[in-house]
Amino acid sequence: MGIGYYALGACILVYYCSCHEKYYAMLENCFLPVVVVMSWFGFLCCTVSKLHYRRPYPFQRKLWSICSFGFQFVLVSSVVYARYYDSLINNAISFPNHHTRMFVYLLVSVFFFSSHIPEKFYPGKFDFIGQGHQIFHIMVSLVTFEQFNAAMIDISYQTRLLTNHKPRADQIVLAMLAFTVLVLTTIYFLRPTIQNRVKEDSELEQMWKK
């Protein structure tokens, strides 16, 4: 649930602070509903993967999360990609390096999330400190920092092609509420499956103890 809120908030931040002007006008009426549904779909994929797969977890389990939120990230970040193109064809426009750092950190975080490195090569050496998932969380923290940093830079240096638009508070609140309703509805309908999975895991744990 938390990753869905994070994805939704990041999309809103990018759109209102860093969006190329022509994309803002094009997406103004549909952006929030689309990212709400995409964030909910990412949450649904994560939930299904956790309910479906059992230990030892196959790589497909992580693919559910990577593909769903990765597609959302690529699609939403396209509102920034045009600025790279503009900077290449027009030397008067600065290259958006502050966004590049965020993209690099994100790719590194995905790598550690999906690879089980370094513990794959040194079993037992990183059981407490230094395992890939811990590095993933550190990189995600850096991604979040760079997202806010990029937004602050874009707000400070507005241009003709980058005009910050103040979001309406009621629209943001409505988007958050809509996502919450979708999540709670999903949990309600999946409740029998969740309860069965918890029961099965509890029974397996008791068997292992015996």
PDB file of C-alpha atoms in Angstrom:
ATOM      1  CA  MET A   1       0.000   0.000   0.000  1.00  0.00           C
ATOM      2  CA  GLY A   2       2.854   2.348   0.855  1.00  0.00           C
ATOM      3  CA  ILE A   3       4.565   1.903  -2.499  1.00  0.00           C
ATOM      4  CA  GLY A   4       1.329   2.875  -4.233  1.00  0.00           C
ATOM      5  CA  TYR A   5       1.081   6.120  -2.269  1.00  0.00           C
ATOM      6  CA  TYR A   6       4.742   6.816  -3.003  1.00  0.00           C
ATOM      7  CA  ALA A   7       4.239   6.239  -6.738  1.00  0.00           C
ATOM      8  CA  LEU A   8       1.149   8.443  -6.797  1.00  0.00           C
ATOM      9  CA  GLY A   9       2.872  11.240  -4.887  1.00  0.00           C
ATOM     10  CA  ALA A  10       5.953  11.067  -7.118  1.00  0.00           C
ATOM     11  CA  CYS A  11       3.779  11.322 -10.232  1.00  0.00           C
ATOM     12  CA  ILE A  12       1.990  14.384  -8.874  1.00  0.00           C
ATOM     13  CA  LEU A  13       5.316  16.006  -7.969  1.00  0.00           C
ATOM     14  CA  VAL A  14       6.794  15.436 -11.435  1.00  0.00           C
ATOM     15  CA  TYR A  15       3.701  16.653 -13.251  1.00  0.00           C
ATOM     16  CA  TYR A  16       3.169  19.908 -11.389  1.00  0.00           C
ATOM     17  CA  CYS A  17       6.828  20.865 -10.877  1.00  0.00           C
ATOM     18  CA  SER A  18       8.857  19.412 -13.742  1.00  0.00           C
ATOM     19  CA  CYS A  19       6.509  18.764 -16.655  1.00  0.00           C
ATOM     20  CA  HIS A  20       7.297  20.110 -20.116  1.00  0.00           C
ATOM     21  CA  GLU A  21       4.770  22.834 -20.899  1.00  0.00           C
ATOM     22  CA  LYS A  22       3.250  21.190 -23.980  1.00  0.00           C
ATOM     23  CA  TYR A  23       2.670  17.940 -22.087  1.00  0.00           C
ATOM     24  CA  TYR A  24       1.030  19.740 -19.190  1.00  0.00           C
ATOM     25  CA  ALA A  25      -1.657  21.200 -21.450  1.00  0.00           C
ATOM     26  CA  MET A  26      -2.123  17.873 -23.224  1.00  0.00           C
ATOM     27  CA  LEU A  27      -2.572  15.838 -20.035  1.00  0.00           C
ATOM     28  CA  GLU A  28      -4.291  18.356 -17.792  1.00  0.00           C
ATOM     29  CA  ASN A  29      -7.705  16.674 -17.763  1.00  0.00           C
ATOM     30  CA  CYS A  30      -6.626  13.031 -17.579  1.00  0.00           C
ATOM     31  CA  PHE A  31      -3.333  12.911 -15.673  1.00  0.00           C
ATOM     32  CA  LEU A  32      -4.615  12.457 -12.122  1.00  0.00           C
ATOM     33  CA  PRO A  33      -7.220   9.766 -12.927  1.00  0.00           C
ATOM     34  CA  VAL A  34      -4.664   7.826 -14.978  1.00  0.00           C
ATOM     35  CA  VAL A  35      -1.932   7.856 -12.309  1.00  0.00           C
ATOM     36  CA  VAL A  36      -4.461   6.899  -9.611  1.00  0.00           C
ATOM     37  CA  VAL A  37      -5.450   3.817 -11.612  1.00  0.00           C
ATOM     38  CA  MET A  38      -1.822   2.994 -12.432  1.00  0.00           C
ATOM     39  CA  SER A  39      -0.795   3.286  -8.775  1.00  0.00           C
ATOM     40  CA  TRP A  40      -3.681   1.033  -7.769  1.00  0.00           C
ATOM     41  CA  PHE A  41      -2.717  -1.471 -10.474  1.00  0.00           C
ATOM     42  CA  GLY A  42       0.844  -1.527  -9.134  1.00  0.00           C
ATOM     43  CA  PHE A  43      -0.512  -2.210  -5.645  1.00  0.00           C
ATOM     44  CA  LEU A  44      -2.697  -4.996  -7.045  1.00  0.00           C
ATOM     45  CA  CYS A  45       0.269  -6.610  -8.820  1.00  0.00           C
ATOM     46  CA  CYS A  46       2.356  -6.529  -5.635  1.00  0.00           C
ATOM     47  CA  THR A  47      -0.511  -8.063  -3.661  1.00  0.00           C
ATOM     48  CA  VAL A  48      -1.140 -10.838  -6.180  1.00  0.00           C
ATOM     49  CA  SER A  49       2.558 -11.715  -6.334  1.00  0.00           C
ATOM     50  CA  LYS A  50       2.770 -11.992  -2.542  1.00  0.00           C
ATOM     51  CA  LEU A  51      -0.324 -14.199  -2.385  1.00  0.00           C
ATOM     52  CA  HIS A  52       0.567 -16.425  -5.314  1.00  0.00           C
ATOM     53  CA  TYR A  53       4.226 -17.327  -4.806  1.00  0.00           C
ATOM     54  CA  ARG A  54       5.763 -19.282  -1.933  1.00  0.00           C
ATOM     55  CA  ARG A  55       9.313 -19.781  -0.722  1.00  0.00           C
ATOM     56  CA  PRO A  56      11.742 -20.165  -2.309  1.00  0.00           C
ATOM     57  CA  TYR A  57      10.449 -17.138  -4.195  1.00  0.00           C
ATOM     58  CA  PRO A  58      11.062 -17.223  -7.974  1.00  0.00           C
ATOM     59  CA  PHE A  59      12.242 -14.170  -9.888  1.00  0.00           C
ATOM     60  CA  GLN A  60       8.755 -13.828 -11.386  1.00  0.00           C
ATOM     61  CA  ARG A  61       7.528 -12.607  -8.011  1.00  0.00           C
ATOM     62  CA  LYS A  62       9.688  -9.505  -8.271  1.00  0.00           C
ATOM     63  CA  LEU A  63       8.833  -9.031 -11.931  1.00  0.00           C
ATOM     64  CA  TRP A  64       5.238  -8.296 -10.942  1.00  0.00           C
ATOM     65  CA  SER A  65       6.411  -5.268  -8.956  1.00  0.00           C
ATOM     66  CA  ILE A  66       9.169  -4.178 -11.332  1.00  0.00           C
ATOM     67  CA  CYS A  67       7.004  -4.307 -14.451  1.00  0.00           C
ATOM     68  CA  SER A  68       3.918  -2.633 -12.979  1.00  0.00           C
ATOM     69  CA  PHE A  69       5.645   0.292 -11.277  1.00  0.00           C
ATOM     70  CA  GLY A  70       8.409   0.398 -13.904  1.00  0.00           C
ATOM     71  CA  PHE A  71       5.845   0.976 -16.636  1.00  0.00           C
ATOM     72  CA  GLN A  72       4.249   3.732 -14.566  1.00  0.00           C
ATOM     73  CA  PHE A  73       7.621   5.383 -13.967  1.00  0.00           C
ATOM     74  CA  VAL A  74       8.611   5.294 -17.653  1.00  0.00           C
ATOM     75  CA  LEU A  75       5.249   6.656 -18.756  1.00  0.00           C
ATOM     76  CA  VAL A  76       5.098   9.471 -16.205  1.00  0.00           C
ATOM     77  CA  SER A  77       8.759  10.397 -16.678  1.00  0.00           C
ATOM     78  CA  SER A  78       8.063  10.950 -20.375  1.00  0.00           C
ATOM     79  CA  VAL A  79       6.827  14.420 -19.410  1.00  0.00           C
ATOM     80  CA  VAL A  80      10.459  15.174 -18.491  1.00  0.00           C
ATOM     81  CA  TYR A  81      12.144  13.390 -21.413  1.00  0.00           C
ATOM     82  CA  ALA A  82      11.160  16.159 -23.834  1.00  0.00           C
ATOM     83  CA  ARG A  83      13.412  18.519 -21.901  1.00  0.00           C
ATOM     84  CA  TYR A  84      16.427  16.355 -22.746  1.00  0.00           C
ATOM     85  CA  TYR A  85      15.532  16.577 -26.425  1.00  0.00           C
ATOM     86  CA  ASP A  86      15.082  20.352 -26.241  1.00  0.00           C
ATOM     87  CA  SER A  87      18.475  20.774 -24.584  1.00  0.00           C
ATOM     88  CA  LEU A  88      20.155  18.757 -27.358  1.00  0.00           C
ATOM     89  CA  ILE A  89      18.704  20.792 -30.223  1.00  0.00           C
ATOM     90  CA  ASN A  90      18.902  24.160 -28.452  1.00  0.00           C
ATOM     91  CA  ASN A  91      22.125  25.080 -26.668  1.00  0.00           C
ATOM     92  CA  ALA A  92      20.345  27.897 -24.861  1.00  0.00           C
ATOM     93  CA  ILE A  93      18.369  25.345 -22.835  1.00  0.00           C
ATOM     94  CA  SER A  94      20.267  23.752 -19.953  1.00  0.00           C
ATOM     95  CA  PHE A  95      20.566  19.971 -19.718  1.00  0.00           C
ATOM     96  CA  PRO A  96      18.376  18.639 -16.848  1.00  0.00           C
ATOM     97  CA  ASN A  97      21.180  16.906 -14.942  1.00  0.00           C
ATOM     98  CA  HIS A  98      19.240  17.173 -11.688  1.00  0.00           C
ATOM     99  CA  HIS A  99      16.764  14.673 -13.135  1.00  0.00           C
ATOM    100  CA  THR A 100      19.522  12.465 -14.538  1.00  0.00           C
ATOM    101  CA  ARG A 101      20.856  11.745 -11.056  1.00  0.00           C
ATOM    102  CA  MET A 102      17.425  10.582  -9.958  1.00  0.00           C
ATOM    103  CA  PHE A 103      17.097   8.274 -12.972  1.00  0.00           C
ATOM    104  CA  VAL A 104      20.531   6.752 -12.289  1.00  0.00           C
ATOM    105  CA  TYR A 105      19.750   6.141  -8.615  1.00  0.00           C
ATOM    106  CA  LEU A 106      16.466   4.526  -9.575  1.00  0.00           C
ATOM    107  CA  LEU A 107      18.107   2.128 -12.026  1.00  0.00           C
ATOM    108  CA  VAL A 108      20.667   1.150  -9.388  1.00  0.00           C
ATOM    109  CA  SER A 109      17.892   0.551  -6.844  1.00  0.00           C
ATOM    110  CA  VAL A 110      16.011  -1.699  -9.295  1.00  0.00           C
ATOM    111  CA  PHE A 111      19.211  -3.662  -9.899  1.00  0.00           C
ATOM    112  CA  PHE A 112      19.731  -4.393  -6.208  1.00  0.00           C
ATOM    113  CA  PHE A 113      16.021  -5.088  -5.678  1.00  0.00           C
ATOM    114  CA  SER A 114      16.023  -7.793  -8.335  1.00  0.00           C
ATOM    115  CA  SER A 115      19.492  -9.327  -8.158  1.00  0.00           C
ATOM    116  CA  HIS A 116      20.199 -10.509  -4.561  1.00  0.00           C
ATOM    117  CA  ILE A 117      23.708  -9.107  -4.918  1.00  0.00           C
ATOM    118  CA  PRO A 118      26.129  -9.241  -3.079  1.00  0.00           C
ATOM    119  CA  GLU A 119      24.728 -12.026  -0.847  1.00  0.00           C
ATOM    120  CA  LYS A 120      24.303 -14.297  -3.878  1.00  0.00           C
ATOM    121  CA  PHE A 121      28.086 -14.522  -4.272  1.00  0.00           C
ATOM    122  CA  TYR A 122      28.967 -14.521  -0.572  1.00  0.00           C
ATOM    123  CA  PRO A 123      26.344 -16.606   1.274  1.00  0.00           C
ATOM    124  CA  GLY A 124      26.195 -15.870   4.981  1.00  0.00           C
ATOM    125  CA  LYS A 125      28.428 -12.789   4.803  1.00  0.00           C
ATOM    126  CA  PHE A 126      25.614 -10.235   4.483  1.00  0.00           C
ATOM    127  CA  ASP A 127      22.865 -11.762   6.608  1.00  0.00           C
ATOM    128  CA  PHE A 128      22.621  -8.686   8.850  1.00  0.00           C
ATOM    129  CA  ILE A 129      24.353  -5.771   7.112  1.00  0.00           C
ATOM    130  CA  GLY A 130      25.056  -5.070   3.452  1.00  0.00           C
ATOM    131  CA  GLN A 131      22.514  -7.299   1.742  1.00  0.00           C
ATOM    132  CA  GLY A 132      21.050  -6.215  -1.571  1.00  0.00           C
ATOM    133  CA  HIS A 133      17.636  -5.311  -0.194  1.00  0.00           C
ATOM    134  CA  GLN A 134      19.206  -2.936   2.320  1.00  0.00           C
ATOM    135  CA  ILE A 135      21.165  -1.266  -0.477  1.00  0.00           C
ATOM    136  CA  PHE A 136      17.903  -1.031  -2.413  1.00  0.00           C
ATOM    137  CA  HIS A 137      16.267   0.923   0.416  1.00  0.00           C
ATOM    138  CA  ILE A 138      19.256   3.265   0.646  1.00  0.00           C
ATOM    139  CA  MET A 139      19.079   3.937  -3.095  1.00  0.00           C
ATOM    140  CA  VAL A 140      15.318   4.526  -2.929  1.00  0.00           C
ATOM    141  CA  SER A 141      15.960   7.112  -0.197  1.00  0.00           C
ATOM    142  CA  LEU A 142      18.419   8.833  -2.537  1.00  0.00           C
ATOM    143  CA  VAL A 143      15.837   8.683  -5.330  1.00  0.00           C
ATOM    144  CA  THR A 144      13.301  10.414  -3.083  1.00  0.00           C
ATOM    145  CA  PHE A 145      15.837  13.074  -2.107  1.00  0.00           C
ATOM    146  CA  GLU A 146      16.720  13.741  -5.748  1.00  0.00           C
ATOM    147  CA  GLN A 147      13.041  13.933  -6.690  1.00  0.00           C
ATOM    148  CA  PHE A 148      12.489  16.733  -4.187  1.00  0.00           C
ATOM    149  CA  ASN A 149      15.778  18.363  -5.150  1.00  0.00           C
ATOM    150  CA  ALA A 150      14.841  18.311  -8.843  1.00  0.00           C
ATOM    151  CA  ALA A 151      11.428  19.776  -8.069  1.00  0.00           C
ATOM    152  CA  MET A 152      13.005  22.602  -6.043  1.00  0.00           C
ATOM    153  CA  ILE A 153      15.430  23.397  -8.871  1.00  0.00           C
ATOM    154  CA  ASP A 154      12.633  23.414 -11.446  1.00  0.00           C
ATOM    155  CA  ILE A 155      10.530  25.691  -9.257  1.00  0.00           C
ATOM    156  CA  SER A 156      13.461  28.090  -8.830  1.00  0.00           C
ATOM    157  CA  TYR A 157      14.391  28.257 -12.524  1.00  0.00           C
ATOM    158  CA  GLN A 158      11.230  28.456 -14.545  1.00  0.00           C
ATOM    159  CA  THR A 159      11.409  29.010 -18.301  1.00  0.00           C
ATOM    160  CA  ARG A 160       9.050  29.367 -21.218  1.00  0.00           C
ATOM    161  CA  LEU A 161       8.958  25.583 -21.637  1.00  0.00           C
ATOM    162  CA  LEU A 162       8.827  24.846 -17.922  1.00  0.00           C
ATOM    163  CA  THR A 163       6.134  26.675 -16.033  1.00  0.00           C
ATOM    164  CA  ASN A 164       5.179  25.372 -12.619  1.00  0.00           C
ATOM    165  CA  HIS A 165       1.463  24.978 -12.145  1.00  0.00           C
ATOM    166  CA  LYS A 166      -0.058  25.202  -8.718  1.00  0.00           C
ATOM    167  CA  PRO A 167      -2.223  22.122  -8.148  1.00  0.00           C
ATOM    168  CA  ARG A 168      -5.700  22.443  -6.746  1.00  0.00           C
ATOM    169  CA  ALA A 169      -5.787  21.019  -3.243  1.00  0.00           C
ATOM    170  CA  ASP A 170      -9.226  19.490  -3.746  1.00  0.00           C
ATOM    171  CA  GLN A 171      -8.027  17.557  -6.803  1.00  0.00           C
ATOM    172  CA  ILE A 172      -5.013  16.163  -4.948  1.00  0.00           C
ATOM    173  CA  VAL A 173      -7.136  15.157  -1.950  1.00  0.00           C
ATOM    174  CA  LEU A 174      -9.689  13.551  -4.257  1.00  0.00           C
ATOM    175  CA  ALA A 175      -6.942  11.587  -6.025  1.00  0.00           C
ATOM    176  CA  MET A 176      -5.575  10.320  -2.702  1.00  0.00           C
ATOM    177  CA  LEU A 177      -9.057   9.378  -1.499  1.00  0.00           C
ATOM    178  CA  ALA A 178      -9.835   7.594  -4.766  1.00  0.00           C
ATOM    179  CA  PHE A 179      -6.637   5.561  -4.473  1.00  0.00           C
ATOM    180  CA  THR A 180      -7.431   4.714  -0.844  1.00  0.00           C
ATOM    181  CA  VAL A 181     -10.939   3.546  -1.774  1.00  0.00           C
ATOM    182  CA  LEU A 182      -9.563   1.372  -4.581  1.00  0.00           C
ATOM    183  CA  VAL A 183      -6.990  -0.180  -2.240  1.00  0.00           C
ATOM    184  CA  LEU A 184      -9.483  -0.861   0.556  1.00  0.00           C
ATOM    185  CA  THR A 185     -11.967  -2.324  -1.932  1.00  0.00           C
ATOM    186  CA  THR A 186      -9.256  -4.608  -3.294  1.00  0.00           C
ATOM    187  CA  ILE A 187      -8.317  -5.763   0.204  1.00  0.00           C
ATOM    188  CA  TYR A 188     -11.979  -6.434   0.992  1.00  0.00           C
ATOM    189  CA  PHE A 189     -12.508  -8.657  -2.054  1.00  0.00           C
ATOM    190  CA  LEU A 190      -9.185 -10.439  -1.560  1.00  0.00           C
ATOM    191  CA  ARG A 191      -9.815 -10.966   2.148  1.00  0.00           C
ATOM    192  CA  PRO A 192     -10.736 -14.689   1.857  1.00  0.00           C
ATOM    193  CA  THR A 193      -7.591 -15.353  -0.181  1.00  0.00           C
ATOM    194  CA  ILE A 194      -5.453 -13.406   2.292  1.00  0.00           C
ATOM    195  CA  GLN A 195      -6.930 -15.295   5.252  1.00  0.00           C
ATOM    196  CA  ASN A 196      -6.320 -18.653   3.560  1.00  0.00           C
ATOM    197  CA  ARG A 197      -2.730 -17.700   2.794  1.00  0.00           C
ATOM    198  CA  VAL A 198      -2.099 -16.624   6.392  1.00  0.00           C
ATOM    199  CA  LYS A 199      -3.609 -19.890   7.633  1.00  0.00           C
ATOM    200  CA  GLU A 200      -1.483 -21.977   5.244  1.00  0.00           C
ATOM    201  CA  ASP A 201       1.697 -20.120   6.201  1.00  0.00           C
ATOM    202  CA  SER A 202       0.905 -20.605   9.887  1.00  0.00           C
ATOM    203  CA  GLU A 203       0.372 -24.347   9.388  1.00  0.00           C
ATOM    204  CA  LEU A 204       3.645 -24.656   7.455  1.00  0.00           C
ATOM    205  CA  GLU A 205       5.477 -22.799  10.200  1.00  0.00           C
ATOM    206  CA  GLN A 206       4.094 -25.183  12.805  1.00  0.00           C
ATOM    207  CA  MET A 207       5.189 -28.157  10.693  1.00  0.00           C
ATOM    208  CA  TRP A 208       8.734 -26.789  10.408  1.00  0.00           C
ATOM    209  CA  LYS A 209       8.926 -26.314  14.174  1.00  0.00           C
ATOM    210  CA  LYS A 210       7.989 -29.951  14.706  1.00  0.00           C
TER     211      LYS A 210
END
